Amino acid sequence: VQLQASGGGLVHPGGSLRLSCKASGFDVGSYAIGWFRQAPGKEREGVSCIGTTDNTIYYKDFVKGRFTISRDKARNTVLLQMNNVKPEDAAVYYCATGACTYNIRQILFGSWGQGTLVTVSS
């Protein structure tokens, strides 16, 4: 079981970025996947998760209406579309498998992939 996050980079405030979480060794459609982020000097926090059915999706309030999580089964990948990016969205973003609940708790997730850095700057 391996996950690899990618797609990070430099984005201007108000811009968009799409992150990908590529799964290897398992079918991404059979597992719940969560996105988390960690900004410098801060603890890692949950951002969004998608359950084993695409009907189960949760977002933290600070990204609701701006970020969209989705599953691309053909590519065995979970995507995080980030729109209207804000400076406070700058962080290293990680994906992991686990249990997708409304509060997106880290303790319920494992098999963490390497993160991808999102930098927000004008």
Coordinates of N, CA and C in Angstrom, one line a residue:
V1 N 0.9 -1.2 0.0 CA 0.0 0.0 0.0 C 0.9 1.2 0.0
Q2 N 0.8 2.0 -1.0 CA 1.6 3.2 -1.1 C 0.8 4.3 -1.7
L3 N 1.0 5.5 -1.2 CA 0.3 6.7 -1.7 C 1.4 7.8 -2.1
Q4 N 1.2 8.5 -3.1 CA 2.1 9.5 -3.5 C 1.3 10.8 -3.9
A5 N 1.5 11.8 -3.2 CA 0.9 13.1 -3.5 C 1.8 13.9 -4.4
S6 N 1.1 14.6 -5.3 CA 1.8 15.4 -6.3 C 0.9 16.6 -6.7
G7 N 1.5 17.5 -7.5 CA 0.7 18.6 -8.0 C 0.9 19.9 -7.3
G8 N 1.7 19.9 -6.2 CA 2.0 21.2 -5.5 C 2.8 22.1 -6.4
G9 N 2.9 23.3 -5.9 CA 3.7 24.3 -6.6 C 3.4 25.7 -6.1
L10 N 3.7 26.7 -6.9 CA 3.5 28.1 -6.5 C 2.2 28.5 -7.2
V11 N 1.3 29.1 -6.4 CA 0.0 29.6 -6.8 C -0.2 31.0 -6.3
H12 N -0.8 31.9 -7.1 CA -1.1 33.2 -6.6 C -2.4 33.2 -5.8
P13 N -2.5 34.1 -4.8 CA -3.8 34.2 -4.1 C -5.0 34.3 -5.1
G14 N -6.0 33.6 -4.9 CA -7.1 33.6 -5.8 C -7.0 32.6 -6.9
G15 N -5.8 32.0 -7.1 CA -5.6 31.0 -8.1 C -6.1 29.6 -7.8
S16 N -5.8 28.7 -8.7 CA -6.2 27.3 -8.6 C -5.0 26.4 -8.7
L17 N -5.2 25.2 -8.1 CA -4.2 24.2 -8.2 C -4.9 22.8 -8.0
R18 N -4.4 21.8 -8.6 CA -5.0 20.5 -8.4 C -4.0 19.5 -7.9
L19 N -4.2 18.9 -6.8 CA -3.3 18.0 -6.2 C -3.8 16.5 -6.6
S20 N -2.9 15.6 -6.7 CA -3.2 14.2 -7.0 C -2.6 13.3 -5.9
C21 N -3.4 12.3 -5.6 CA -2.9 11.3 -4.7 C -3.0 9.9 -5.4
K22 N -1.8 9.5 -5.9 CA -1.8 8.3 -6.7 C -1.6 7.1 -5.8
A23 N -2.5 6.1 -5.9 CA -2.4 4.9 -5.1 C -1.6 3.8 -5.9
S24 N -0.8 3.0 -5.1 CA -0.1 1.9 -5.7 C -0.3 0.7 -4.8
G25 N -0.6 -0.5 -5.4 CA -0.7 -1.7 -4.6 C -2.1 -1.9 -4.1
F26 N -3.1 -1.0 -4.3 CA -4.4 -1.3 -3.9 C -5.3 -0.4 -4.8
D27 N -6.6 -0.8 -4.8 CA -7.6 -0.1 -5.6 C -8.1 1.1 -4.8
V28 N -7.9 2.3 -5.3 CA -8.3 3.5 -4.6 C -9.8 3.6 -4.4
G29 N -10.5 2.9 -5.2 CA -12.0 2.9 -5.0 C -12.5 2.1 -3.9
S30 N -11.6 1.3 -3.3 CA -12.0 0.4 -2.1 C -11.6 0.9 -0.8
Y31 N -11.0 2.1 -0.8 CA -10.5 2.7 0.5 C -10.9 4.1 0.6
A32 N -11.2 4.6 1.8 CA -11.4 6.0 2.1 C -10.0 6.7 2.0
I33 N -10.0 7.9 1.5 CA -8.8 8.6 1.3 C -9.0 10.0 1.9
G34 N -8.0 10.5 2.7 CA -8.0 11.8 3.3 C -6.9 12.7 2.8
W35 N -7.2 13.9 2.8 CA -6.1 14.9 2.5 C -5.9 15.7 3.8
F36 N -4.6 15.9 4.1 CA -4.2 16.7 5.3 C -3.2 17.7 4.9
R37 N -2.9 18.6 5.7 CA -1.9 19.6 5.4 C -1.1 20.0 6.7
Q38 N 0.1 20.4 6.5 CA 0.9 20.9 7.6 C 1.6 22.2 7.2
A39 N 1.3 23.3 7.8 CA 2.0 24.5 7.6 C 3.2 24.6 8.5
P40 N 4.2 25.4 8.1 CA 5.4 25.6 9.0 C 5.0 26.0 10.4
G41 N 5.5 25.3 11.4 CA 5.3 25.6 12.8 C 3.9 25.3 13.3
K42 N 3.1 24.6 12.5 CA 1.8 24.2 12.9 C 1.6 22.7 12.9
E43 N 0.6 22.2 13.5 CA 0.3 20.8 13.5 C -0.4 20.4 12.2
R44 N -0.2 19.1 11.9 CA -0.9 18.7 10.7 C -2.4 18.6 10.9
E45 N -3.2 19.0 10.0 CA -4.7 19.1 10.1 C -5.4 18.5 8.9
G46 N -6.6 18.0 9.2 CA -7.4 17.4 8.1 C -7.9 18.5 7.2
V47 N -8.1 18.2 6.0 CA -8.6 19.1 5.0 C -9.9 18.6 4.4
S48 N -9.9 17.3 3.9 CA -11.0 16.7 3.3 C -10.8 15.2 3.2
C49 N -11.9 14.5 3.1 CA -11.8 13.1 2.9 C -13.0 12.6 2.1
I50 N -12.8 11.4 1.4 CA -13.8 10.8 0.6 C -13.9 9.3 1.0
G51 N -15.1 8.9 1.3 CA -15.3 7.5 1.8 C -15.2 6.5 0.6
T52 N -15.5 5.3 1.0 CA -15.4 4.2 0.0 C -16.5 4.4 -1.0
T53 N -17.6 5.1 -0.7 CA -18.5 5.5 -1.7 C -18.4 7.0 -1.9
D54 N -18.5 7.4 -3.1 CA -18.3 8.8 -3.4 C -19.4 9.7 -2.8
N55 N -20.4 9.1 -2.2 CA -21.4 9.9 -1.5 C -20.9 10.4 -0.1
T56 N -19.9 9.8 0.4 CA -19.3 10.3 1.7 C -18.2 11.2 1.4
I57 N -18.4 12.4 1.6 CA -17.3 13.4 1.4 C -17.5 14.5 2.5
Y58 N -16.3 14.8 3.1 CA -16.3 15.9 4.2 C -15.2 16.9 3.9
Y59 N -15.5 18.1 4.3 CA -14.5 19.2 4.2 C -14.4 19.9 5.5
K60 N -13.3 20.4 5.8 CA -13.2 21.3 7.0 C -13.7 22.6 6.5
D61 N -14.3 23.4 7.5 CA -14.9 24.6 7.2 C -14.0 25.6 6.4
F62 N -12.7 25.6 6.7 CA -11.9 26.6 6.1 C -11.6 26.3 4.6
V63 N -12.1 25.2 4.1 CA -11.9 25.0 2.6 C -13.2 24.7 1.9
K64 N -14.3 24.7 2.7 CA -15.6 24.4 2.1 C -15.9 25.5 1.0
G65 N -16.4 25.0 -0.1 CA -16.8 26.0 -1.2 C -15.6 26.4 -2.0
R66 N -14.4 26.0 -1.6 CA -13.2 26.3 -2.4 C -12.5 25.1 -2.9
F67 N -12.4 24.0 -2.1 CA -11.8 22.8 -2.5 C -12.8 21.7 -2.8
T68 N -12.4 20.8 -3.8 CA -13.3 19.7 -4.1 C -12.4 18.5 -4.2
I69 N -12.9 17.4 -3.5 CA -12.2 16.1 -3.6 C -13.0 15.2 -4.5
S70 N -12.2 14.4 -5.2 CA -12.9 13.5 -6.2 C -12.0 12.3 -6.4
R71 N -12.6 11.2 -6.9 CA -11.9 10.0 -7.2 C -11.8 9.7 -8.7
D72 N -10.7 9.5 -9.2 CA -10.5 9.1 -10.6 C -10.1 7.7 -10.6
K73 N -11.0 6.8 -10.8 CA -10.8 5.4 -10.7 C -9.9 4.9 -11.8
A74 N -10.1 5.5 -13.0 CA -9.3 5.1 -14.1 C -7.8 5.2 -13.9
R75 N -7.4 6.3 -13.1 CA -6.0 6.6 -12.8 C -5.6 6.1 -11.4
N76 N -6.6 5.5 -10.7 CA -6.3 5.0 -9.4 C -5.8 6.2 -8.5
T77 N -6.5 7.3 -8.6 CA -6.0 8.5 -8.0 C -7.2 9.3 -7.3
V78 N -6.9 10.0 -6.2 CA -7.8 10.9 -5.6 C -7.3 12.3 -5.8
L79 N -8.2 13.2 -6.3 CA -7.8 14.5 -6.6 C -8.3 15.5 -5.6
L80 N -7.6 16.6 -5.4 CA -8.0 17.7 -4.6 C -7.9 19.0 -5.4
Q81 N -9.0 19.5 -5.9 CA -9.1 20.7 -6.7 C -9.1 21.9 -5.7
M82 N -8.2 22.7 -5.8 CA -8.1 23.9 -4.9 C -8.4 25.1 -5.7
N83 N -9.5 25.8 -5.4 CA -9.8 27.1 -6.1 C -9.8 28.2 -5.1
N84 N -9.7 29.4 -5.6 CA -9.6 30.6 -4.7 C -8.7 30.4 -3.6
V85 N -7.5 30.0 -3.9 CA -6.5 29.7 -2.9 C -6.1 30.9 -2.1
K86 N -6.0 30.7 -0.8 CA -5.6 31.8 0.1 C -4.2 31.6 0.7
P87 N -3.6 32.7 1.1 CA -2.2 32.6 1.7 C -2.2 31.5 2.8
E88 N -3.2 31.4 3.6 CA -3.2 30.5 4.7 C -3.4 29.0 4.2
D89 N -3.6 28.8 2.9 CA -3.6 27.4 2.4 C -2.2 26.9 2.1
A90 N -1.2 27.7 2.3 CA 0.2 27.3 2.0 C 0.6 26.2 3.1
A91 N 1.1 25.1 2.6 CA 1.4 24.0 3.5 C 1.9 22.8 2.6
V92 N 2.4 21.8 3.3 CA 2.7 20.6 2.7 C 1.4 19.7 2.8
Y93 N 1.0 19.2 1.7 CA -0.3 18.5 1.7 C 0.1 17.0 1.6
Y94 N -0.6 16.2 2.4 CA -0.4 14.8 2.4 C -1.8 14.0 2.1
C95 N -1.7 12.8 1.6 CA -2.9 12.0 1.6 C -2.6 10.7 2.3
A96 N -3.7 10.1 2.7 CA -3.5 8.8 3.5 C -4.8 8.0 3.4
T97 N -4.7 6.8 3.8 CA -5.9 5.9 3.8 C -6.4 5.8 5.2
G98 N -7.7 5.6 5.4 CA -8.3 5.5 6.7 C -9.8 5.5 6.7
A99 N -10.3 6.1 7.8 CA -11.8 6.2 7.9 C -12.2 7.6 7.8
C100 N -13.1 7.8 6.8 CA -13.5 9.2 6.5 C -14.7 9.5 7.4
T101 N -14.5 10.4 8.4 CA -15.6 10.9 9.2 C -15.7 12.4 9.2
Y102 N -16.7 13.0 9.7 CA -17.0 14.4 9.5 C -15.9 15.3 10.1
N103 N -15.2 14.8 11.1 CA -14.1 15.6 11.7 C -12.7 15.3 11.1
I104 N -12.6 14.4 10.2 CA -11.4 14.1 9.5 C -10.2 14.0 10.4
R105 N -10.3 13.0 11.3 CA -9.3 12.8 12.4 C -8.0 12.1 11.9
Q106 N -6.9 12.6 12.1 CA -5.6 12.0 11.7 C -5.5 10.6 12.3
I107 N -5.9 10.4 13.5 CA -5.7 9.1 14.2 C -6.4 8.0 13.5
L108 N -7.3 8.3 12.6 CA -8.0 7.3 11.9 C -7.4 7.0 10.5
F109 N -6.3 7.6 10.3 CA -5.6 7.4 9.0 C -4.2 6.9 9.1
G110 N -3.8 6.1 8.1 CA -2.4 5.6 8.1 C -1.9 5.5 6.7
S111 N -0.9 4.8 6.5 CA -0.3 4.7 5.1 C -0.1 6.0 4.5
W112 N 0.6 6.9 5.2 CA 0.8 8.2 4.7 C 1.8 8.3 3.6
G113 N 1.4 9.0 2.6 CA 2.3 9.2 1.5 C 3.2 10.4 1.7
Q114 N 4.2 10.6 0.9 CA 5.0 11.8 0.9 C 4.2 13.0 0.5
G115 N 4.5 14.1 1.1 CA 3.6 15.3 0.8 C 4.1 16.0 -0.4
T116 N 3.2 17.0 -0.8 CA 3.6 17.9 -1.9 C 3.4 19.3 -1.4
L117 N 4.3 20.2 -1.7 CA 4.3 21.5 -1.1 C 3.5 22.5 -2.0
V118 N 2.6 23.2 -1.3 CA 1.9 24.3 -1.9 C 2.3 25.6 -1.4
T119 N 2.8 26.5 -2.2 CA 3.2 27.8 -1.8 C 2.3 28.8 -2.4
V120 N 1.8 29.7 -1.6 CA 0.9 30.8 -2.0 C 1.6 32.1 -1.9
S121 N 1.8 32.8 -3.0 CA 2.5 34.1 -3.0 C 2.1 34.9 -4.2
S122 N 2.0 36.2 -4.0 CA 1.7 37.1 -5.1 C 3.1 37.5 -5.8

